[in-house]
Structure formats: structure tokens, C-alpha cells
Amino acid sequence: MGSSSIRDVAALAQVSVSTVSNVLNHPERVSPTTMRRVQDAAAKVGFVRSDAARQLGSGASACIGLVLPDPGMPYYAELARGAELEAARSGFSLLVGAAHHDLEREGLYLDFFHSQRVRGIVMSATENPRRLEELRRRGISAVLIDTAGPASPFSSVSIDDVAGGQLAVEHLLDEGKRRIAFLGGLLSSAPVAARLRGAMQAVAACPGAELQVISTSGLTVLAGRCAGEEIASRPACERPDGVFCADDLLGIGVLQGLCELAEVAVPGEVAVVGFDDIPLAQSTVIPLSSVRRPGEMIGRMSVELLLAEVEDGARIVPRHISCLPRIVVRSSTVARSV
């Protein structure tokens, strides 16, 4: 770190300390002439600040921001890994923030990333797109993940959740199941709601099939276990014979509730499908069939798309990449041959 201070830069450039601070953190507030004068002064006095050295020279850092709604979910851990690998391949560092589905926390991370002059931000759908539009006007690009997007002004990378839900339930129907239950935690979540729409479409196309939505406290193993216990406690004629869980953790919990606690036969009495195909899905006592959502690939593609936008700042037409899901069939839906 250089021995010169921000005051030395301000004195040589004949500007206030607050003006130098604006060059570092809010360059949109400074005229190009003043920006150049401050940059020249910083170079002459050898001023270097660890988190802003490159910002004085170029107005932006070699960092990308990633905001995740729930980094504890295996899918988002995979996505973060893919984003980090692609960022590193291109010479960028990744700053990760956990919003935990909280708009205020999300806003705090966006403010932090702005203060660090990141080159761009990757994040899930936000209920406050004006904040991203404001950042874009200040030179910070954004790409949304898990957002089906033709109507969005921002580029996006997502999986077709409607197709995924339809695929899961069609598989259950193909196995002869007709009383389908959907477990999805918070239906206010856009991906969960889309998967439910796909499930409804599949059931509507199958004469004699019916769909029941079972509320859960969240997308966790414990929530699934509680739901599995409740299903197992019903008379056999009132149970669903096929269960589609909007996430693998729910599915794993349902298997626990059905088999470990109540000894309901899976898949004979109740078949179970999850979503995401996390590594644990194939390692449970009864391996879980699941709709594959390639988190690492989506992370890589989102950063690749973001950096393409950074390089081509003049491009104003957003791109939307939708990945098609596929189902991975295991013993929770198809009985193992003896």
C-alpha cells in the first residue's frame, strides 16, 4: 500500500477530500475533467487503496457481485461454484452476498457492490428492478438467474421451471399414478409457482388424474419429513400415490417421513420426485428421482453473459437463455428389478 493519503491526492488536484472520495466510490457525480485531474494526482503521489486502486485508474474493479437468495441450498452452492470458476477464468474475483429472501438485505448488498465498483452483478429476480436500472445507468451491468425473462429489461439465465414441473408429473403419470400431491413451500417464489403450473398442465392433460397442493413451512428436509409423516398418517385410500416436491431437500424429507417412520412402500404405494438433482439425491436409502437443474452450468453461463455485456456496453437488447431440464429416474419412482 502506498504511503500517500487521500488528502495528498486532494491537495495536489486542488479539490476537496469529498471529491476524491466521489471519484473512488461515486464517479457518476464527478465531471470527466475533475476525474482526470484526480487520477493524475493519485498517480503522481503514488496513492493506492487496497480496495480501490484499480477504481482510480478505470472507475471499476476487477470484481463481480453475486447475490443469492439462500446460499445454504445445495443448488445455489453449485451455482456459486460455477460463477466463481468462470469469473476466475476471465481474471475476475467474485463477491458473494446472502439475501435470505430479504429485500432490505438485498438492497444493502447492492449498495455494497456499488461502493466497491464491481463490473457487474448476478442475482435472482428482484422485486425492485429500479435499483438495478439505477446501477446500470452508473455503468454496472446485471444478469438475472432463475428468471424466465423475455419481458425483463435485463439479460437472464434460467431453467424452464414450467417444463420441469410438467416433466416431473408426467413421469409420475406414466408410472400409473393418478392422485398427485405438490409440495412447494412458499408459492410466492416465482420458480416454485412455475413448477406448480407445469404440474397442473400435466394433470389437466391426463383424464382421471387429480392434483393436491400440500403446504410446507419451507424447502427443507425437516419440512418434507413433516409432510411425509402427515401423508403416511392418512388412510391408504386418501393418500396421494405420487408426490412432486419442488426441491430435493423436501423430497428427501418426504422419503424419511414415509419410509423410516411409517413404512409406506416407495414407490409401490407412493412415488416421489424431487427437483434440482443435488448430489445427495442419489445417495439416500431410496435414491430420489429428480428433475435436473444444472446449477454450476447456470452459474458459468450467467457470468459469461455478464462479462459479454461489460465488454459491449453499447448493447441494449437483453439476451435470455433458458435451459431445458431433464428427469433423472431412480428408485423412488421406479421399483428396482429383483
mmCIF file of C-alpha atoms in Angstrom:
data_model
loop_
_atom_site.group_PDB
_atom_site.id
_atom_site.type_symbol
_atom_site.label_atom_id
_atom_site.label_comp_id
_atom_site.label_asym_id
_atom_site.label_seq_id
_atom_site.Cartn_x
_atom_site.Cartn_y
_atom_site.Cartn_z
ATOM 1 C CA MET A 1 0.000 0.000 0.000
ATOM 2 C CA GLY A 2 1.329 3.473 -0.837
ATOM 3 C CA SER A 3 2.261 5.910 1.952
ATOM 4 C CA SER A 4 0.294 8.782 0.418
ATOM 5 C CA SER A 5 -3.193 9.531 1.663
ATOM 6 C CA ILE A 6 -6.434 10.695 0.121
ATOM 7 C CA ARG A 7 -5.641 14.184 1.499
ATOM 8 C CA ASP A 8 -2.401 14.269 -0.504
ATOM 9 C CA VAL A 9 -4.360 13.474 -3.654
ATOM 10 C CA ALA A 10 -6.912 16.186 -2.873
ATOM 11 C CA ALA A 11 -4.199 18.797 -2.184
ATOM 12 C CA LEU A 12 -2.315 18.119 -5.419
ATOM 13 C CA ALA A 13 -5.511 18.033 -7.505
ATOM 14 C CA GLN A 14 -6.783 21.155 -5.734
ATOM 15 C CA VAL A 15 -10.117 19.551 -4.897
ATOM 16 C CA SER A 16 -11.829 18.585 -1.671
ATOM 17 C CA VAL A 17 -11.360 15.245 0.061
ATOM 18 C CA SER A 18 -15.038 14.509 -0.643
ATOM 19 C CA THR A 19 -14.406 14.966 -4.373
ATOM 20 C CA VAL A 20 -11.613 12.383 -4.277
ATOM 21 C CA SER A 21 -13.979 10.091 -2.374
ATOM 22 C CA ASN A 22 -16.573 10.542 -5.102
ATOM 23 C CA VAL A 23 -14.002 9.594 -7.737
ATOM 24 C CA LEU A 24 -13.371 6.405 -5.768
ATOM 25 C CA ASN A 25 -16.949 5.499 -4.923
ATOM 26 C CA HIS A 26 -19.381 7.594 -6.991
ATOM 27 C CA PRO A 27 -17.670 8.585 -10.253
ATOM 28 C CA GLU A 28 -21.022 9.461 -11.817
ATOM 29 C CA ARG A 29 -21.066 12.545 -9.552
ATOM 30 C CA VAL A 30 -17.765 13.906 -10.917
ATOM 31 C CA SER A 31 -17.097 15.653 -14.219
ATOM 32 C CA PRO A 32 -14.662 13.987 -16.640
ATOM 33 C CA THR A 33 -12.203 16.903 -16.239
ATOM 34 C CA THR A 34 -12.151 16.575 -12.451
ATOM 35 C CA MET A 35 -11.914 12.790 -12.719
ATOM 36 C CA ARG A 36 -8.780 13.050 -14.857
ATOM 37 C CA ARG A 37 -7.220 15.644 -12.545
ATOM 38 C CA VAL A 38 -7.757 13.402 -9.506
ATOM 39 C CA GLN A 39 -6.449 10.334 -11.334
ATOM 40 C CA ASP A 40 -3.324 12.211 -12.431
ATOM 41 C CA ALA A 41 -2.738 13.465 -8.894
ATOM 42 C CA ALA A 42 -3.161 9.965 -7.453
ATOM 43 C CA ALA A 43 -0.601 8.616 -9.898
ATOM 44 C CA LYS A 44 1.917 11.371 -9.067
ATOM 45 C CA VAL A 45 1.712 10.919 -5.284
ATOM 46 C CA GLY A 46 1.586 7.120 -5.542
ATOM 47 C CA PHE A 47 -1.756 6.778 -3.786
ATOM 48 C CA VAL A 48 -3.029 3.177 -3.640
ATOM 49 C CA ARG A 49 -6.023 1.968 -1.655
ATOM 50 C CA SER A 50 -6.345 -1.791 -1.458
ATOM 51 C CA ASP A 51 -9.990 -1.924 -2.466
ATOM 52 C CA ALA A 52 -9.929 0.977 -4.874
ATOM 53 C CA ALA A 53 -6.566 1.131 -6.612
ATOM 54 C CA ARG A 54 -7.956 -0.023 -9.928
ATOM 55 C CA GLN A 55 -11.023 2.150 -9.455
ATOM 56 C CA LEU A 56 -8.952 5.337 -9.649
ATOM 57 C CA GLY A 57 -7.461 4.209 -12.938
ATOM 58 C CA SER A 58 -10.522 2.779 -14.609
ATOM 59 C CA GLY A 59 -13.555 3.641 -12.495
ATOM 60 C CA ALA A 60 -14.275 -0.042 -11.852
ATOM 61 C CA SER A 61 -12.748 -3.002 -10.037
ATOM 62 C CA ALA A 62 -11.956 -6.498 -11.246
ATOM 63 C CA CYS A 63 -14.812 -7.906 -9.168
ATOM 64 C CA ILE A 64 -18.269 -9.290 -9.876
ATOM 65 C CA GLY A 65 -21.065 -9.327 -7.310
ATOM 66 C CA LEU A 66 -23.308 -12.353 -6.776
ATOM 67 C CA VAL A 67 -26.454 -12.086 -4.626
ATOM 68 C CA LEU A 68 -28.029 -15.416 -3.674
ATOM 69 C CA PRO A 69 -31.445 -15.813 -2.016
ATOM 70 C CA ASP A 70 -30.353 -18.825 0.063
ATOM 71 C CA PRO A 71 -26.716 -19.959 -0.237
ATOM 72 C CA GLY A 72 -27.451 -22.828 2.156
ATOM 73 C CA MET A 73 -29.386 -24.630 -0.573
ATOM 74 C CA PRO A 74 -27.154 -27.090 -2.470
ATOM 75 C CA TYR A 75 -28.329 -25.752 -5.829
ATOM 76 C CA TYR A 76 -27.113 -22.233 -5.021
ATOM 77 C CA ALA A 77 -23.820 -23.599 -3.732
ATOM 78 C CA GLU A 78 -23.341 -25.284 -7.119
ATOM 79 C CA LEU A 79 -24.327 -22.084 -8.915
ATOM 80 C CA ALA A 80 -21.833 -20.033 -6.889
ATOM 81 C CA ARG A 81 -19.098 -22.524 -7.723
ATOM 82 C CA GLY A 82 -19.812 -22.235 -11.435
ATOM 83 C CA ALA A 83 -19.905 -18.438 -11.253
ATOM 84 C CA GLU A 84 -16.612 -18.322 -9.349
ATOM 85 C CA LEU A 85 -14.869 -20.650 -11.800
ATOM 86 C CA GLU A 86 -15.992 -18.623 -14.820
ATOM 87 C CA ALA A 87 -15.087 -15.324 -13.134
ATOM 88 C CA ALA A 88 -11.607 -16.612 -12.247
ATOM 89 C CA ARG A 89 -11.099 -17.907 -15.790
ATOM 90 C CA SER A 90 -11.687 -14.367 -17.024
ATOM 91 C CA GLY A 91 -9.476 -12.736 -14.389
ATOM 92 C CA PHE A 92 -12.225 -11.536 -12.041
ATOM 93 C CA SER A 93 -12.920 -12.102 -8.362
ATOM 94 C CA LEU A 94 -16.395 -12.938 -7.055
ATOM 95 C CA LEU A 95 -18.034 -11.174 -4.122
ATOM 96 C CA VAL A 96 -20.972 -13.178 -2.732
ATOM 97 C CA GLY A 97 -23.868 -11.878 -0.645
ATOM 98 C CA ALA A 98 -26.684 -13.851 1.020
ATOM 99 C CA ALA A 99 -30.027 -12.026 0.850
ATOM 100 C CA HIS A 100 -32.056 -14.778 2.562
ATOM 101 C CA HIS A 101 -35.170 -13.674 0.636
ATOM 102 C CA ASP A 102 -34.992 -10.281 2.394
ATOM 103 C CA LEU A 103 -35.388 -7.184 0.184
ATOM 104 C CA GLU A 104 -33.628 -4.953 2.705
ATOM 105 C CA ARG A 105 -30.591 -7.245 2.835
ATOM 106 C CA GLU A 106 -30.642 -7.432 -0.948
ATOM 107 C CA GLY A 107 -30.556 -3.646 -1.141
ATOM 108 C CA LEU A 108 -27.659 -3.466 1.328
ATOM 109 C CA TYR A 109 -25.615 -5.841 -0.813
ATOM 110 C CA LEU A 110 -26.389 -3.844 -3.948
ATOM 111 C CA ASP A 111 -25.199 -0.706 -2.149
ATOM 112 C CA PHE A 112 -22.040 -2.517 -1.027
ATOM 113 C CA PHE A 113 -21.291 -3.811 -4.510
ATOM 114 C CA HIS A 114 -21.804 -0.318 -5.881
ATOM 115 C CA SER A 115 -19.349 1.096 -3.342
ATOM 116 C CA GLN A 116 -16.802 -1.493 -4.473
ATOM 117 C CA ARG A 117 -17.357 -0.501 -8.118
ATOM 118 C CA VAL A 118 -17.966 -4.065 -9.264
ATOM 119 C CA ARG A 119 -18.094 -4.562 -13.010
ATOM 120 C CA GLY A 120 -21.452 -6.291 -12.832
ATOM 121 C CA ILE A 121 -23.931 -8.164 -10.658
ATOM 122 C CA VAL A 122 -25.554 -11.597 -10.968
ATOM 123 C CA MET A 123 -28.633 -12.158 -8.843
ATOM 124 C CA SER A 124 -32.028 -13.818 -8.650
ATOM 125 C CA ALA A 125 -35.167 -11.968 -9.674
ATOM 126 C CA THR A 126 -35.646 -8.815 -7.627
ATOM 127 C CA GLU A 127 -38.864 -7.089 -6.649
ATOM 128 C CA ASN A 128 -37.073 -3.769 -7.011
ATOM 129 C CA PRO A 129 -35.803 -3.628 -10.611
ATOM 130 C CA ARG A 130 -35.492 0.171 -10.396
ATOM 131 C CA ARG A 131 -32.414 -0.310 -8.200
ATOM 132 C CA LEU A 132 -30.747 -2.384 -10.907
ATOM 133 C CA GLU A 133 -31.754 0.136 -13.559
ATOM 134 C CA GLU A 134 -30.118 2.864 -11.483
ATOM 135 C CA LEU A 135 -26.926 0.811 -11.184
ATOM 136 C CA ARG A 136 -26.925 0.156 -14.918
ATOM 137 C CA ARG A 137 -27.086 3.898 -15.579
ATOM 138 C CA ARG A 138 -23.963 4.136 -13.415
ATOM 139 C CA GLY A 139 -22.143 1.583 -15.511
ATOM 140 C CA ILE A 140 -22.829 -1.609 -13.538
ATOM 141 C CA SER A 141 -24.404 -4.365 -15.652
ATOM 142 C CA ALA A 142 -26.731 -7.020 -14.228
ATOM 143 C CA VAL A 143 -27.794 -10.522 -15.224
ATOM 144 C CA LEU A 144 -30.685 -12.306 -13.529
ATOM 145 C CA ILE A 145 -30.690 -16.011 -12.722
ATOM 146 C CA ASP A 146 -33.674 -18.330 -12.336
ATOM 147 C CA THR A 147 -35.831 -15.775 -14.106
ATOM 148 C CA ALA A 148 -37.811 -16.555 -17.222
ATOM 149 C CA GLY A 149 -37.230 -13.372 -18.971
ATOM 150 C CA PRO A 150 -38.459 -12.163 -22.396
ATOM 151 C CA ALA A 151 -40.270 -9.270 -20.699
ATOM 152 C CA SER A 152 -37.309 -8.386 -18.471
ATOM 153 C CA PRO A 153 -35.064 -5.444 -19.384
ATOM 154 C CA PHE A 154 -32.114 -7.445 -18.013
ATOM 155 C CA SER A 155 -30.423 -10.456 -19.528
ATOM 156 C CA SER A 156 -31.159 -13.721 -17.762
ATOM 157 C CA VAL A 157 -30.158 -17.360 -17.469
ATOM 158 C CA SER A 158 -32.732 -19.780 -16.174
ATOM 159 C CA ILE A 159 -34.189 -23.216 -16.418
ATOM 160 C CA ASP A 160 -37.683 -23.704 -17.803
ATOM 161 C CA ASP A 161 -39.406 -24.364 -14.463
ATOM 162 C CA VAL A 162 -42.810 -24.877 -16.055
ATOM 163 C CA ALA A 163 -41.385 -27.584 -18.313
ATOM 164 C CA GLY A 164 -39.603 -29.074 -15.299
ATOM 165 C CA GLY A 165 -42.817 -29.327 -13.292
ATOM 166 C CA GLN A 166 -44.630 -30.822 -16.239
ATOM 167 C CA LEU A 167 -41.828 -33.338 -16.798
ATOM 168 C CA ALA A 168 -41.886 -34.472 -13.166
ATOM 169 C CA VAL A 169 -45.631 -35.066 -13.046
ATOM 170 C CA GLU A 170 -45.773 -36.658 -16.486
ATOM 171 C CA HIS A 171 -43.245 -39.178 -15.213
ATOM 172 C CA LEU A 172 -45.474 -39.973 -12.219
ATOM 173 C CA LEU A 173 -48.476 -40.316 -14.528
ATOM 174 C CA ASP A 174 -46.510 -42.599 -16.847
ATOM 175 C CA GLU A 175 -45.890 -44.828 -13.826
ATOM 176 C CA GLY A 176 -49.638 -45.132 -13.320
ATOM 177 C CA LYS A 177 -50.023 -42.597 -10.521
ATOM 178 C CA ARG A 178 -53.217 -40.542 -10.575
ATOM 179 C CA ARG A 179 -53.539 -38.869 -7.152
ATOM 180 C CA ILE A 180 -50.693 -36.364 -7.333
ATOM 181 C CA ALA A 181 -49.590 -34.088 -4.493
ATOM 182 C CA PHE A 182 -47.415 -31.000 -4.974
ATOM 183 C CA LEU A 183 -45.158 -29.801 -2.138
ATOM 184 C CA GLY A 184 -43.517 -26.457 -2.671
ATOM 185 C CA GLY A 185 -43.006 -24.332 0.395
ATOM 186 C CA LEU A 186 -43.694 -20.678 -0.400
ATOM 187 C CA LEU A 187 -45.825 -20.415 -3.523
ATOM 188 C CA SER A 188 -44.862 -16.730 -3.719
ATOM 189 C CA SER A 189 -41.483 -17.909 -5.030
ATOM 190 C CA ALA A 190 -41.522 -17.500 -8.820
ATOM 191 C CA PRO A 191 -39.668 -20.775 -9.584
ATOM 192 C CA VAL A 192 -41.933 -22.757 -7.223
ATOM 193 C CA ALA A 193 -45.062 -21.200 -8.735
ATOM 194 C CA ALA A 194 -43.798 -22.033 -12.237
ATOM 195 C CA ARG A 195 -43.192 -25.668 -11.280
ATOM 196 C CA LEU A 196 -46.714 -25.857 -9.915
ATOM 197 C CA ARG A 197 -48.076 -24.501 -13.206
ATOM 198 C CA GLY A 198 -46.228 -27.236 -15.051
ATOM 199 C CA ALA A 199 -47.642 -29.864 -12.684
ATOM 200 C CA MET A 200 -51.155 -28.524 -13.244
ATOM 201 C CA GLN A 201 -50.718 -28.678 -17.016
ATOM 202 C CA ALA A 202 -49.608 -32.310 -16.855
ATOM 203 C CA VAL A 203 -52.553 -33.311 -14.640
ATOM 204 C CA ALA A 204 -55.043 -31.405 -16.803
ATOM 205 C CA ALA A 205 -53.914 -33.382 -19.844
ATOM 206 C CA CYS A 206 -54.471 -36.751 -18.138
ATOM 207 C CA PRO A 207 -58.105 -37.900 -17.714
ATOM 208 C CA GLY A 208 -58.805 -39.135 -14.193
ATOM 209 C CA ALA A 209 -55.762 -37.502 -12.636
ATOM 210 C CA GLU A 210 -56.043 -35.010 -9.777
ATOM 211 C CA LEU A 211 -53.651 -32.616 -8.091
ATOM 212 C CA GLN A 212 -53.491 -31.575 -4.457
ATOM 213 C CA VAL A 213 -51.231 -28.798 -3.135
ATOM 214 C CA ILE A 214 -49.806 -29.528 0.315
ATOM 215 C CA SER A 215 -48.433 -26.550 2.222
ATOM 216 C CA THR A 216 -44.995 -26.832 3.835
ATOM 217 C CA SER A 217 -43.063 -24.452 6.065
ATOM 218 C CA GLY A 218 -40.174 -24.240 3.629
ATOM 219 C CA LEU A 219 -37.896 -26.116 1.253
ATOM 220 C CA THR A 220 -36.071 -28.184 3.868
ATOM 221 C CA VAL A 221 -35.609 -31.817 4.854
ATOM 222 C CA LEU A 222 -37.493 -31.185 8.098
ATOM 223 C CA ALA A 223 -40.452 -29.643 6.266
ATOM 224 C CA GLY A 224 -40.537 -32.618 3.918
ATOM 225 C CA ARG A 225 -40.298 -35.076 6.791
ATOM 226 C CA CYS A 226 -43.310 -33.459 8.481
ATOM 227 C CA ALA A 227 -45.272 -33.612 5.208
ATOM 228 C CA GLY A 228 -44.283 -37.246 4.713
ATOM 229 C CA GLU A 229 -45.497 -38.129 8.211
ATOM 230 C CA GLU A 230 -48.808 -36.376 7.555
ATOM 231 C CA ILE A 231 -49.299 -38.229 4.269
ATOM 232 C CA ALA A 232 -48.431 -41.556 5.903
ATOM 233 C CA SER A 233 -50.955 -40.953 8.694
ATOM 234 C CA ARG A 234 -53.863 -40.865 6.225
ATOM 235 C CA PRO A 235 -55.851 -43.957 5.298
ATOM 236 C CA ALA A 236 -54.300 -45.592 2.233
ATOM 237 C CA CYS A 237 -57.296 -44.663 0.060
ATOM 238 C CA GLU A 238 -56.844 -40.959 0.908
ATOM 239 C CA ARG A 239 -53.113 -40.717 0.336
ATOM 240 C CA PRO A 240 -51.613 -39.361 -2.865
ATOM 241 C CA ASP A 241 -49.924 -42.102 -4.832
ATOM 242 C CA GLY A 242 -47.443 -39.671 -6.403
ATOM 243 C CA VAL A 243 -45.655 -36.730 -4.769
ATOM 244 C CA PHE A 244 -43.818 -33.994 -6.660
ATOM 245 C CA CYS A 245 -41.552 -31.897 -4.434
ATOM 246 C CA ALA A 246 -40.360 -28.528 -5.708
ATOM 247 C CA ASP A 247 -36.901 -29.182 -4.300
ATOM 248 C CA ASP A 248 -34.779 -32.230 -3.449
ATOM 249 C CA LEU A 249 -34.433 -31.431 0.250
ATOM 250 C CA LEU A 250 -38.218 -31.628 0.549
ATOM 251 C CA GLY A 251 -38.189 -34.884 -1.390
ATOM 252 C CA ILE A 252 -35.544 -36.427 0.868
ATOM 253 C CA GLY A 253 -37.581 -35.419 3.910
ATOM 254 C CA VAL A 254 -40.749 -36.924 2.419
ATOM 255 C CA LEU A 255 -38.918 -40.224 1.885
ATOM 256 C CA GLN A 256 -37.838 -40.177 5.526
ATOM 257 C CA GLY A 257 -41.374 -39.479 6.735
ATOM 258 C CA LEU A 258 -42.896 -42.200 4.561
ATOM 259 C CA CYS A 259 -40.347 -44.973 4.995
ATOM 260 C CA GLU A 260 -38.458 -44.537 8.245
ATOM 261 C CA LEU A 261 -41.411 -43.558 10.395
ATOM 262 C CA ALA A 262 -44.424 -45.192 8.759
ATOM 263 C CA GLU A 263 -43.038 -47.889 6.468
ATOM 264 C CA VAL A 264 -45.105 -46.810 3.470
ATOM 265 C CA ALA A 265 -43.878 -48.649 0.387
ATOM 266 C CA VAL A 266 -41.974 -46.423 -2.049
ATOM 267 C CA PRO A 267 -42.611 -46.364 -4.967
ATOM 268 C CA GLY A 268 -45.344 -49.015 -4.780
ATOM 269 C CA GLU A 269 -47.758 -47.062 -2.572
ATOM 270 C CA VAL A 270 -46.323 -43.571 -3.007
ATOM 271 C CA ALA A 271 -43.786 -42.472 -5.638
ATOM 272 C CA VAL A 272 -41.698 -39.344 -5.004
ATOM 273 C CA VAL A 273 -39.965 -36.934 -7.414
ATOM 274 C CA GLY A 274 -37.730 -34.030 -6.388
ATOM 275 C CA PHE A 275 -36.240 -31.062 -8.218
ATOM 276 C CA ASP A 276 -32.588 -29.925 -8.666
ATOM 277 C CA ASP A 277 -30.853 -33.345 -8.623
ATOM 278 C CA ILE A 278 -28.417 -32.380 -5.889
ATOM 279 C CA PRO A 279 -25.623 -34.912 -5.151
ATOM 280 C CA LEU A 280 -27.434 -36.196 -2.055
ATOM 281 C CA ALA A 281 -30.456 -37.237 -4.148
ATOM 282 C CA GLN A 282 -28.705 -40.356 -5.421
ATOM 283 C CA SER A 283 -27.257 -41.275 -2.013
ATOM 284 C CA THR A 284 -30.413 -41.660 0.069
ATOM 285 C CA VAL A 285 -31.609 -45.100 1.236
ATOM 286 C CA ILE A 286 -34.135 -44.955 -1.601
ATOM 287 C CA PRO A 287 -32.419 -42.915 -4.348
ATOM 288 C CA LEU A 288 -34.601 -39.957 -5.291
ATOM 289 C CA SER A 289 -35.811 -39.376 -8.850
ATOM 290 C CA SER A 290 -35.322 -35.701 -9.639
ATOM 291 C CA VAL A 291 -35.567 -33.040 -12.313
ATOM 292 C CA ARG A 292 -32.026 -31.972 -13.103
ATOM 293 C CA ARG A 293 -31.290 -28.247 -12.721
ATOM 294 C CA PRO A 294 -27.614 -27.701 -13.645
ATOM 295 C CA GLY A 295 -26.569 -25.117 -11.062
ATOM 296 C CA GLU A 296 -22.888 -24.988 -11.949
ATOM 297 C CA MET A 297 -23.637 -24.560 -15.654
ATOM 298 C CA ILE A 298 -26.139 -21.764 -14.940
ATOM 299 C CA GLY A 299 -23.539 -20.015 -12.756
ATOM 300 C CA ARG A 300 -20.936 -20.226 -15.501
ATOM 301 C CA MET A 301 -23.318 -19.049 -18.218
ATOM 302 C CA SER A 302 -24.581 -16.105 -16.158
ATOM 303 C CA VAL A 303 -21.060 -14.770 -15.586
ATOM 304 C CA GLU A 304 -20.134 -15.374 -19.221
ATOM 305 C CA LEU A 305 -23.206 -13.405 -20.315
ATOM 306 C CA LEU A 306 -22.482 -10.637 -17.807
ATOM 307 C CA LEU A 307 -18.890 -10.193 -18.970
ATOM 308 C CA ALA A 308 -20.055 -10.091 -22.587
ATOM 309 C CA GLU A 309 -22.311 -7.189 -21.621
ATOM 310 C CA VAL A 310 -19.465 -5.459 -19.794
ATOM 311 C CA GLU A 311 -17.324 -5.674 -22.922
ATOM 312 C CA ASP A 312 -20.152 -4.390 -25.128
ATOM 313 C CA GLY A 313 -21.593 -1.563 -23.072
ATOM 314 C CA ALA A 314 -23.447 -0.168 -26.071
ATOM 315 C CA ARG A 315 -25.627 -3.249 -26.480
ATOM 316 C CA ILE A 316 -29.138 -2.524 -25.184
ATOM 317 C CA VAL A 317 -31.033 -5.663 -26.255
ATOM 318 C CA PRO A 318 -31.119 -8.172 -23.376
ATOM 319 C CA ARG A 319 -30.470 -11.842 -24.017
ATOM 320 C CA HIS A 320 -32.464 -14.594 -22.312
ATOM 321 C CA ILE A 321 -31.080 -18.111 -22.070
ATOM 322 C CA SER A 322 -33.458 -20.858 -20.957
ATOM 323 C CA CYS A 323 -32.001 -24.283 -20.208
ATOM 324 C CA LEU A 324 -34.239 -27.296 -20.728
ATOM 325 C CA PRO A 325 -34.474 -29.638 -17.730
ATOM 326 C CA ARG A 326 -34.325 -33.411 -17.817
ATOM 327 C CA ILE A 327 -35.527 -36.016 -15.379
ATOM 328 C CA VAL A 328 -33.174 -38.459 -13.704
ATOM 329 C CA VAL A 329 -35.129 -41.609 -12.830
ATOM 330 C CA ARG A 330 -34.218 -43.534 -9.699
ATOM 331 C CA SER A 331 -35.826 -45.975 -7.257
ATOM 332 C CA SER A 332 -38.235 -43.505 -5.640
ATOM 333 C CA THR A 333 -40.449 -43.728 -8.732
ATOM 334 C CA VAL A 334 -39.467 -46.950 -10.494
ATOM 335 C CA ALA A 335 -39.129 -50.158 -8.490
ATOM 336 C CA ARG A 336 -35.741 -51.818 -8.673
ATOM 337 C CA SER A 337 -35.789 -55.081 -10.552
ATOM 338 C CA VAL A 338 -35.078 -58.086 -8.347
#
